[in-house]
Amino acid sequence: MEQAKIDFLKLYLSLYIDHFTVLQGLKQPNSPYVVLDVRNAPAQVKKVQIKGALPLAAKDLTAHLAELDKAKTYVVYDWTGGTILGKQALLTLLSNGFKAFELAGALEGWQGMKLPTEPVTA
Amino acid sequence: MEQAKIDFLKLYLSLYIDHFTVLQGLKQPNSPYVVLDVRNAPAQVKKVQIKGALPLAAKDLTAHLAELDKAKTYVVYDWTGGTILGKQALLTLLSNGFKAFELAGALEGWQGMKLPTEPVTA
Amino acid sequence: MEQAKIDFLKLYLSLYIDHFTVLQGLKQPNSPYVVLDVRNAPAQVKKVQIKGALPLAAKDLTAHLAELDKAKTYVVYDWTGGTILGKQALLTLLSNGFKAFELAGALEGWQGMKLPTEPVTA
C-alpha cells in the first residue's frame, strides 16, 4: 500500500512545476518556458495575470494548438489549484506532443507570494 | 512517462462534471442531474447553496443511500475543490452503483461565476 | 471504467487524514500524531499555525529527517488543499519509511471549522 501511495504521489507531482523554477527560467534571455493563462473568463473578470503570461482560455486551446511551439515548455495556470482547468489544458497539450506542466499553487499561490503580475488587457 | 501522465489526467478528469453541463441539464423538464451539497456543516455556516441542491452531508450519505435514485446522475460538491469531501461522497456513490460526478470548481467556482444560489434553510 | 475510478478514489483518499481523527489523537496523553506545518514561508507571513504543530518547511524536510520518530504518525499541512507542498512532504516522509498523512482541508479548512490555532513564533 505504501508503495502504491509513493507511485501515485510521484506521478501526481510530475504534473507540476514550481514558481521558483518558472521565475528562474523566465529570466534567461531565451526562456524555455511560456506561461499560459488558461482561465475561461473575460479580461474584466481576470483583472490581473502572471507577468508575461499569454492568455489562452482552456476552452480555446485545441483551436490554437498550431500556434504553439514544440521547442517550448508550457506552464498552465487557473485561478486556484483546486480547479480542473489546468489539468484539462495539460491533458490537451501532452496528448498533442507538447511539453507542459501545471503551475503549482496556481494564480492564488503566485499572488500569495507577491510574485510579479500585470493588468490583463482586453 | 508522458503516457502515464495522460492516463492519469484522463482518469482524474473523468471524476468531474463542469458547471455548464450541469446547468444545461437542470433546465430540462426531466433533468438527469441531482445536485448534492455534501458539506458537513450546519445551515447557519453554509448560508447559501447551489440553487436546487439537495443537502446531504457526506457523513450522512451512507445512511441515506436507499433514498437515492439509480436512474439519476448525482453531482456532489463541497466548499472548494481542494477538500476531500466531494471525493469521499463520490467513492460512496460509485461503490454503491450510483452514477455520480464531482462538480468542477466546487461551490467556490460556482459563486465565482455568479451562477444561481439560494439560502440554505435549516 | 467505474472500477478504475473507485480504485483511484480509494488510493487518493488513503493519503489523507481528517481533522476529527487528528484532534481526538492529540487529546491522548501519548498522542500517536505529530502535526507538521510544512509551509515554506517566514513566521510573519504564516502568522498562525495549528495549535501544537511543529514548523518544518517542506524545503527543509529532507535535512531534518533524522530528528523525526518512526513510532509517530506525521500529519502534514500547507495553506490550502489545492497546493502541492503537502504531497511533496508526504512523498518524502513515505519514501523514507515514516508513517504520514496529509491533513484533509489543510490550514484553510481547519480555520474554517474554528479549530484551535496559535501564533507562530519566529
Tab-separated table of C-alpha atoms in Angstrom:
chain	number	residue	atom	x	y	z
A	1	MET	CA	0.000	0.000	0.000
A	2	GLU	CA	2.761	2.462	0.894
A	3	GLN	CA	4.443	1.781	-2.465
A	4	ALA	CA	1.171	2.459	-4.308
A	5	LYS	CA	0.934	5.782	-2.450
A	6	ILE	CA	4.531	6.649	-3.323
A	7	ASP	CA	3.990	5.842	-7.009
A	8	PHE	CA	0.781	7.866	-7.026
A	9	LEU	CA	2.443	10.889	-5.417
A	10	LYS	CA	5.400	10.746	-7.832
A	11	LEU	CA	3.090	10.701	-10.846
A	12	TYR	CA	0.834	13.413	-9.414
A	13	LEU	CA	3.767	15.687	-8.575
A	14	SER	CA	5.352	15.123	-12.013
A	15	LEU	CA	2.456	17.128	-13.498
A	16	TYR	CA	3.574	20.265	-11.679
A	17	ILE	CA	6.322	22.860	-11.909
A	18	ASP	CA	7.043	25.259	-9.062
A	19	HIS	CA	7.050	29.065	-9.258
A	20	PHE	CA	10.766	29.276	-8.442
A	21	THR	CA	11.806	27.168	-11.450
A	22	VAL	CA	9.484	29.155	-13.716
A	23	LEU	CA	10.760	32.515	-12.452
A	24	GLN	CA	14.393	31.487	-12.932
A	25	GLY	CA	13.636	30.242	-16.446
A	26	LEU	CA	11.833	33.416	-17.448
A	27	LYS	CA	14.930	35.457	-16.511
A	28	GLN	CA	17.018	33.668	-19.147
A	29	PRO	CA	17.484	35.526	-22.467
A	30	ASN	CA	15.866	32.649	-24.380
A	31	SER	CA	13.473	31.244	-21.776
A	32	PRO	CA	12.350	27.655	-22.273
A	33	TYR	CA	9.022	28.496	-20.590
A	34	VAL	CA	5.845	30.044	-21.909
A	35	VAL	CA	3.241	30.718	-19.227
A	36	LEU	CA	-0.338	30.171	-20.425
A	37	ASP	CA	-3.244	31.718	-18.532
A	38	VAL	CA	-5.975	29.181	-19.319
A	39	ARG	CA	-8.766	30.830	-17.302
A	40	ASN	CA	-12.111	30.826	-19.128
A	41	ALA	CA	-13.050	34.353	-18.127
A	42	PRO	CA	-13.236	37.796	-19.784
A	43	ALA	CA	-10.463	40.328	-19.134
A	44	GLN	CA	-12.609	42.388	-16.726
A	45	VAL	CA	-13.099	39.337	-14.514
A	46	LYS	CA	-9.479	38.178	-14.712
A	47	LYS	CA	-8.150	41.713	-13.992
A	48	VAL	CA	-4.521	40.633	-13.446
A	49	GLN	CA	-2.366	37.832	-14.795
A	50	ILE	CA	1.123	36.487	-14.169
A	51	LYS	CA	3.597	38.936	-15.690
A	52	GLY	CA	4.424	37.855	-19.230
A	53	ALA	CA	1.675	35.210	-19.436
A	54	LEU	CA	-0.110	34.510	-22.705
A	55	PRO	CA	-3.910	34.450	-22.308
A	56	LEU	CA	-5.282	31.314	-23.973
A	57	ALA	CA	-8.514	30.048	-22.411
A	58	ALA	CA	-8.709	26.280	-21.895
A	59	LYS	CA	-11.889	26.213	-23.992
A	60	ASP	CA	-9.997	27.739	-26.959
A	61	LEU	CA	-6.783	25.766	-26.570
A	62	THR	CA	-7.465	22.999	-29.100
A	63	ALA	CA	-8.246	25.571	-31.809
A	64	HIS	CA	-4.910	27.327	-31.216
A	65	LEU	CA	-2.505	24.387	-30.938
A	66	ALA	CA	-0.968	25.132	-34.349
A	67	GLU	CA	0.295	28.475	-32.986
A	68	LEU	CA	2.260	26.804	-30.188
A	69	ASP	CA	5.927	25.814	-30.321
A	70	LYS	CA	7.090	22.255	-29.565
A	71	ALA	CA	10.520	23.578	-28.577
A	72	LYS	CA	8.965	25.412	-25.616
A	73	THR	CA	7.658	24.127	-22.293
A	74	TYR	CA	4.176	25.388	-21.491
A	75	VAL	CA	3.243	26.280	-17.917
A	76	VAL	CA	-0.528	26.486	-17.470
A	77	TYR	CA	-2.430	28.040	-14.598
A	78	ASP	CA	-6.000	28.685	-13.477
A	79	TRP	CA	-7.354	30.732	-10.529
A	80	THR	CA	-6.545	28.152	-7.846
A	81	GLY	CA	-5.043	24.690	-7.557
A	82	GLY	CA	-8.448	23.272	-6.683
A	83	THR	CA	-9.975	23.598	-10.155
A	84	ILE	CA	-9.643	21.224	-13.091
A	85	LEU	CA	-9.000	23.719	-15.896
A	86	GLY	CA	-5.215	23.468	-15.576
A	87	LYS	CA	-5.418	19.679	-15.797
A	88	GLN	CA	-7.734	19.868	-18.817
A	89	ALA	CA	-5.258	22.154	-20.603
A	90	LEU	CA	-2.374	19.935	-19.562
A	91	LEU	CA	-4.110	16.870	-20.992
A	92	THR	CA	-4.694	18.657	-24.301
A	93	LEU	CA	-1.071	19.796	-24.510
A	94	LEU	CA	0.529	16.468	-23.530
A	95	SER	CA	-1.833	14.500	-25.806
A	96	ASN	CA	-0.704	16.658	-28.713
A	97	GLY	CA	3.002	16.189	-28.094
A	98	PHE	CA	3.758	19.430	-26.264
A	99	LYS	CA	5.916	19.710	-23.155
A	100	ALA	CA	3.736	21.122	-20.392
A	101	PHE	CA	3.271	21.426	-16.634
A	102	GLU	CA	0.703	22.930	-14.321
A	103	LEU	CA	1.941	25.769	-12.135
A	104	ALA	CA	1.948	24.600	-8.504
A	105	GLY	CA	-0.341	26.779	-6.401
A	106	ALA	CA	-1.901	28.423	-9.480
A	107	LEU	CA	-2.512	32.186	-9.619
A	108	GLU	CA	-3.622	32.226	-5.981
A	109	GLY	CA	-0.258	30.911	-4.793
A	110	TRP	CA	1.675	33.239	-7.121
A	111	GLN	CA	-0.154	36.262	-5.728
A	112	GLY	CA	0.187	34.968	-2.168
A	113	MET	CA	3.964	35.041	-2.642
A	114	LYS	CA	3.717	38.560	-4.104
A	115	LEU	CA	5.354	37.472	-7.379
A	116	PRO	CA	5.053	39.781	-10.417
A	117	THR	CA	1.665	40.207	-12.098
A	118	GLU	CA	0.348	42.704	-14.645
A	119	PRO	CA	-3.090	44.005	-15.693
A	120	VAL	CA	-4.952	41.904	-18.265
A	121	THR	CA	-5.663	43.898	-21.416
A	122	ALA	CA	-8.804	43.045	-23.346
B	1	MET	CA	6.223	8.818	-18.682
B	2	GLU	CA	4.108	11.176	-20.797
B	3	GLN	CA	1.616	8.363	-21.445
B	4	ALA	CA	1.345	7.672	-17.710
B	5	LYS	CA	0.603	11.375	-17.163
B	6	ILE	CA	-2.023	11.344	-19.929
B	7	ASP	CA	-3.727	8.247	-18.491
B	8	PHE	CA	-3.665	9.793	-15.013
B	9	LEU	CA	-5.182	13.067	-16.223
B	10	LYS	CA	-7.926	11.269	-18.177
B	11	LEU	CA	-8.920	9.230	-15.133
B	12	TYR	CA	-8.732	12.227	-12.799
B	13	LEU	CA	-10.814	14.408	-15.108
B	14	SER	CA	-13.391	11.637	-15.617
B	15	LEU	CA	-14.418	12.138	-11.974
B	16	TYR	CA	-15.654	15.666	-12.717
B	17	ILE	CA	-18.555	17.351	-14.434
B	18	ASP	CA	-18.454	21.041	-15.364
B	19	HIS	CA	-20.972	23.672	-14.281
B	20	PHE	CA	-22.103	24.325	-17.862
B	21	THR	CA	-23.214	20.713	-18.408
B	22	VAL	CA	-24.989	20.682	-15.051
B	23	LEU	CA	-26.784	23.979	-15.701
B	24	GLN	CA	-27.956	22.819	-19.128
B	25	GLY	CA	-29.182	19.527	-17.655
B	26	LEU	CA	-31.089	21.223	-14.848
B	27	LYS	CA	-33.040	23.282	-17.418
B	28	GLN	CA	-34.525	20.122	-18.949
B	29	PRO	CA	-38.067	19.231	-17.830
B	30	ASN	CA	-36.881	15.868	-16.519
B	31	SER	CA	-33.294	16.644	-15.560
B	32	PRO	CA	-30.900	13.706	-15.352
B	33	TYR	CA	-28.934	15.520	-12.638
B	34	VAL	CA	-29.457	15.837	-8.910
B	35	VAL	CA	-27.022	18.204	-7.203
B	36	LEU	CA	-25.971	17.061	-3.717
B	37	ASP	CA	-24.474	19.544	-1.262
B	38	VAL	CA	-22.269	17.212	0.796
B	39	ARG	CA	-20.813	19.832	3.147
B	40	ASN	CA	-20.628	18.656	6.757
B	41	ALA	CA	-21.789	21.947	8.242
B	42	PRO	CA	-24.935	23.331	9.864
B	43	ALA	CA	-27.246	25.586	7.827
B	44	GLN	CA	-26.039	28.779	9.565
B	45	VAL	CA	-22.461	28.054	8.475
B	46	LYS	CA	-23.384	27.001	4.931
B	47	LYS	CA	-25.675	30.054	4.477
B	48	VAL	CA	-26.153	29.554	0.698
B	49	GLN	CA	-26.185	26.543	-1.585
B	50	ILE	CA	-26.383	25.914	-5.317
B	51	LYS	CA	-29.943	26.616	-6.431
B	52	GLY	CA	-31.963	23.407	-6.324
B	53	ALA	CA	-29.293	21.392	-4.493
B	54	LEU	CA	-30.286	18.696	-2.030
B	55	PRO	CA	-28.408	18.991	1.283
B	56	LEU	CA	-26.984	15.583	2.221
B	57	ALA	CA	-23.814	15.779	4.313
B	58	ALA	CA	-21.046	13.370	3.306
B	59	LYS	CA	-21.060	11.963	6.851
B	60	ASP	CA	-24.773	11.027	6.486
B	61	LEU	CA	-24.605	9.776	2.897
B	62	THR	CA	-24.281	6.044	3.595
B	63	ALA	CA	-27.357	6.122	5.844
B	64	HIS	CA	-29.462	7.733	3.110
B	65	LEU	CA	-28.429	5.723	0.035
B	66	ALA	CA	-31.802	3.927	-0.076
B	67	GLU	CA	-33.498	7.290	-0.772
B	68	LEU	CA	-31.413	7.912	-3.883
B	69	ASP	CA	-32.417	7.011	-7.442
B	70	LYS	CA	-30.170	4.894	-9.697
B	71	ALA	CA	-31.773	6.473	-12.780
B	72	LYS	CA	-30.315	9.862	-11.812
B	73	THR	CA	-26.771	11.205	-12.033
B	74	TYR	CA	-25.583	12.747	-8.765
B	75	VAL	CA	-23.375	15.838	-8.806
B	76	VAL	CA	-21.650	16.362	-5.468
B	77	TYR	CA	-19.919	19.493	-4.234
B	78	ASP	CA	-18.083	20.795	-1.186
B	79	TRP	CA	-16.860	24.330	-0.334
B	80	THR	CA	-13.808	24.250	-2.614
B	81	GLY	CA	-12.064	21.862	-4.996
B	82	GLY	CA	-9.190	21.492	-2.550
B	83	THR	CA	-11.070	19.406	0.020
B	84	ILE	CA	-11.680	15.660	0.021
B	85	LEU	CA	-15.353	15.559	0.990
B	86	GLY	CA	-16.557	15.529	-2.621
B	87	LYS	CA	-14.260	12.598	-3.390
B	88	GLN	CA	-15.413	10.739	-0.271
B	89	ALA	CA	-19.046	11.156	-1.341
B	90	LEU	CA	-18.173	10.176	-4.907
B	91	LEU	CA	-16.490	6.992	-3.695
B	92	THR	CA	-19.558	6.071	-1.630
B	93	LEU	CA	-21.917	6.696	-4.554
B	94	LEU	CA	-19.851	4.890	-7.210
B	95	SER	CA	-19.146	1.956	-4.874
B	96	ASN	CA	-22.889	1.541	-4.395
B	97	GLY	CA	-23.712	1.544	-8.088
B	98	PHE	CA	-24.857	5.142	-8.483
B	99	LYS	CA	-23.859	7.412	-11.355
B	100	ALA	CA	-22.016	10.368	-9.870
B	101	PHE	CA	-19.526	13.147	-10.553
B	102	GLU	CA	-17.853	15.865	-8.554
B	103	LEU	CA	-18.709	19.417	-9.598
B	104	ALA	CA	-15.577	21.029	-11.069
B	105	GLY	CA	-14.588	24.108	-9.089
B	106	ALA	CA	-16.998	23.249	-6.249
B	107	LEU	CA	-19.185	25.927	-4.622
B	108	GLU	CA	-16.331	28.450	-4.747
B	109	GLY	CA	-16.132	28.236	-8.550
B	110	TRP	CA	-19.922	28.307	-8.941
B	111	GLN	CA	-20.127	31.509	-6.895
B	112	GLY	CA	-17.108	32.971	-8.679
B	113	MET	CA	-19.041	32.634	-11.955
B	114	LYS	CA	-22.104	34.210	-10.308
B	115	LEU	CA	-24.257	31.163	-11.050
B	116	PRO	CA	-27.589	30.807	-9.189
B	117	THR	CA	-27.554	30.049	-5.467
B	118	GLU	CA	-30.252	30.162	-2.787
B	119	PRO	CA	-30.322	30.461	1.021
B	120	VAL	CA	-29.948	27.232	2.973
B	121	THR	CA	-32.962	26.541	5.137
B	122	ALA	CA	-32.437	24.658	8.380
C	1	MET	CA	-14.234	2.450	-16.005
C	2	GLU	CA	-16.234	2.779	-12.786
C	3	GLN	CA	-13.878	0.335	-11.059
C	4	ALA	CA	-10.862	2.365	-12.189
C	5	LYS	CA	-12.485	5.469	-10.686
C	6	ILE	CA	-13.217	3.618	-7.430
C	7	ASP	CA	-9.629	2.354	-7.176
C	8	PHE	CA	-8.311	5.841	-7.918
C	9	LEU	CA	-10.512	7.455	-5.270
C	10	LYS	CA	-9.553	4.856	-2.645
C	11	LEU	CA	-5.855	5.439	-3.256
C	12	TYR	CA	-6.253	9.224	-3.356
C	13	LEU	CA	-8.276	9.302	-0.136
C	14	SER	CA	-5.805	6.959	1.621
C	15	LEU	CA	-3.283	9.832	1.535
C	16	TYR	CA	-5.444	11.937	3.845
C	17	ILE	CA	-6.429	12.062	7.489
C	18	ASP	CA	-9.367	14.139	8.703
C	19	HIS	CA	-9.234	16.860	11.361
C	20	PHE	CA	-11.533	14.924	13.701
C	21	THR	CA	-9.196	11.923	13.903
C	22	VAL	CA	-6.213	14.211	14.441
C	23	LEU	CA	-7.944	16.222	17.180
C	24	GLN	CA	-9.000	13.067	19.022
C	25	GLY	CA	-5.475	11.675	18.770
C	26	LEU	CA	-3.867	14.853	20.076
C	27	LYS	CA	-6.044	14.660	23.220
C	28	GLN	CA	-4.490	11.328	24.200
C	29	PRO	CA	-1.704	11.507	26.824
C	30	ASN	CA	0.763	9.898	24.401
C	31	SER	CA	-0.589	11.051	21.047
C	32	PRO	CA	0.401	8.991	18.015
C	33	TYR	CA	0.246	12.141	15.857
C	34	VAL	CA	2.730	14.896	15.241
C	35	VAL	CA	1.364	17.750	13.129
C	36	LEU	CA	3.948	19.264	10.761
C	37	ASP	CA	3.411	22.718	9.305
C	38	VAL	CA	5.310	22.364	6.004
C	39	ARG	CA	4.614	25.865	4.640
C	40	ASN	CA	7.672	27.444	3.004
C	41	ALA	CA	7.088	30.885	4.469
C	42	PRO	CA	8.618	33.064	7.199
C	43	ALA	CA	6.819	33.379	10.565
C	44	GLN	CA	5.487	36.890	9.792
C	45	VAL	CA	3.731	35.544	6.689
C	46	LYS	CA	2.413	32.389	8.347
C	47	LYS	CA	1.173	34.354	11.412
C	48	VAL	CA	-0.813	31.435	12.917
C	49	GLN	CA	-0.452	27.679	12.871
C	50	ILE	CA	-2.438	24.684	14.045
C	51	LYS	CA	-2.128	24.520	17.838
C	52	GLY	CA	0.763	22.245	18.756
C	53	ALA	CA	2.119	21.970	15.207
C	54	LEU	CA	5.847	21.687	14.594
C	55	PRO	CA	7.071	24.122	11.912
C	56	LEU	CA	9.215	22.231	9.386
C	57	ALA	CA	9.162	23.739	5.902
C	58	ALA	CA	8.837	21.229	3.050
C	59	LYS	CA	12.072	22.597	1.552
C	60	ASP	CA	13.958	21.728	4.794
C	61	LEU	CA	12.295	18.376	5.447
C	62	THR	CA	14.929	16.111	3.905
C	63	ALA	CA	17.669	17.738	6.006
C	64	HIS	CA	15.721	17.103	9.231
C	65	LEU	CA	14.522	13.522	8.722
C	66	ALA	CA	16.969	12.202	11.324
C	67	GLU	CA	15.128	14.214	14.003
C	68	LEU	CA	11.797	12.522	13.273
C	69	ASP	CA	10.425	9.467	15.074
C	70	LYS	CA	9.321	6.357	13.177
C	71	ALA	CA	6.965	5.436	16.032
C	72	LYS	CA	4.894	8.566	15.316
C	73	THR	CA	2.426	9.331	12.526
C	74	TYR	CA	3.126	12.660	10.830
C	75	VAL	CA	0.248	14.859	9.687
C	76	VAL	CA	1.417	17.480	7.192
C	77	TYR	CA	-0.438	20.589	6.083
C	78	ASP	CA	0.016	23.589	3.799
C	79	TRP	CA	-2.140	26.730	3.367
C	80	THR	CA	-4.866	25.060	1.300
C	81	GLY	CA	-5.678	21.665	-0.172
C	82	GLY	CA	-5.038	22.999	-3.672
C	83	THR	CA	-1.261	23.242	-3.343
C	84	ILE	CA	1.332	20.501	-3.806
C	85	LEU	CA	3.551	21.155	-0.793
C	86	GLY	CA	1.702	18.716	1.438
C	87	LYS	CA	2.042	15.997	-1.203
C	88	GLN	CA	5.751	16.766	-1.650
C	89	ALA	CA	6.296	16.413	2.103
C	90	LEU	CA	4.191	13.263	2.173
C	91	LEU	CA	6.278	11.715	-0.613
C	92	THR	CA	9.484	12.490	1.274
C	93	LEU	CA	8.150	11.006	4.514
C	94	LEU	CA	6.655	7.835	2.994
C	95	SER	CA	9.745	7.262	0.813
C	96	ASN	CA	11.874	7.356	3.960
C	97	GLY	CA	9.774	4.852	5.873
C	98	PHE	CA	7.742	7.245	8.026
C	99	LYS	CA	4.012	6.952	8.642
C	100	ALA	CA	2.390	10.099	7.288
C	101	PHE	CA	-0.844	11.629	6.015
C	102	GLU	CA	-1.902	14.965	4.593
C	103	LEU	CA	-4.456	16.870	6.667
C	104	ALA	CA	-7.734	16.997	4.716
C	105	GLY	CA	-8.745	20.592	4.031
C	106	ALA	CA	-5.318	21.926	5.077
C	107	LEU	CA	-4.997	25.033	7.281
C	108	GLU	CA	-7.840	26.748	5.412
C	109	GLY	CA	-10.307	24.016	6.377
C	110	TRP	CA	-9.031	23.877	9.969
C	111	GLN	CA	-9.575	27.612	10.376
C	112	GLY	CA	-12.927	27.430	8.597
C	113	MET	CA	-14.075	24.987	11.283
C	114	LYS	CA	-12.696	27.313	14.001
C	115	LEU	CA	-10.398	24.613	15.367
C	116	PRO	CA	-7.557	25.682	17.701
C	117	THR	CA	-4.618	27.642	16.297
C	118	GLU	CA	-1.793	29.603	17.917
C	119	PRO	CA	0.581	32.404	16.865
C	120	VAL	CA	3.727	31.340	15.013
C	121	THR	CA	6.844	32.359	16.881
C	122	ALA	CA	9.958	33.129	14.846
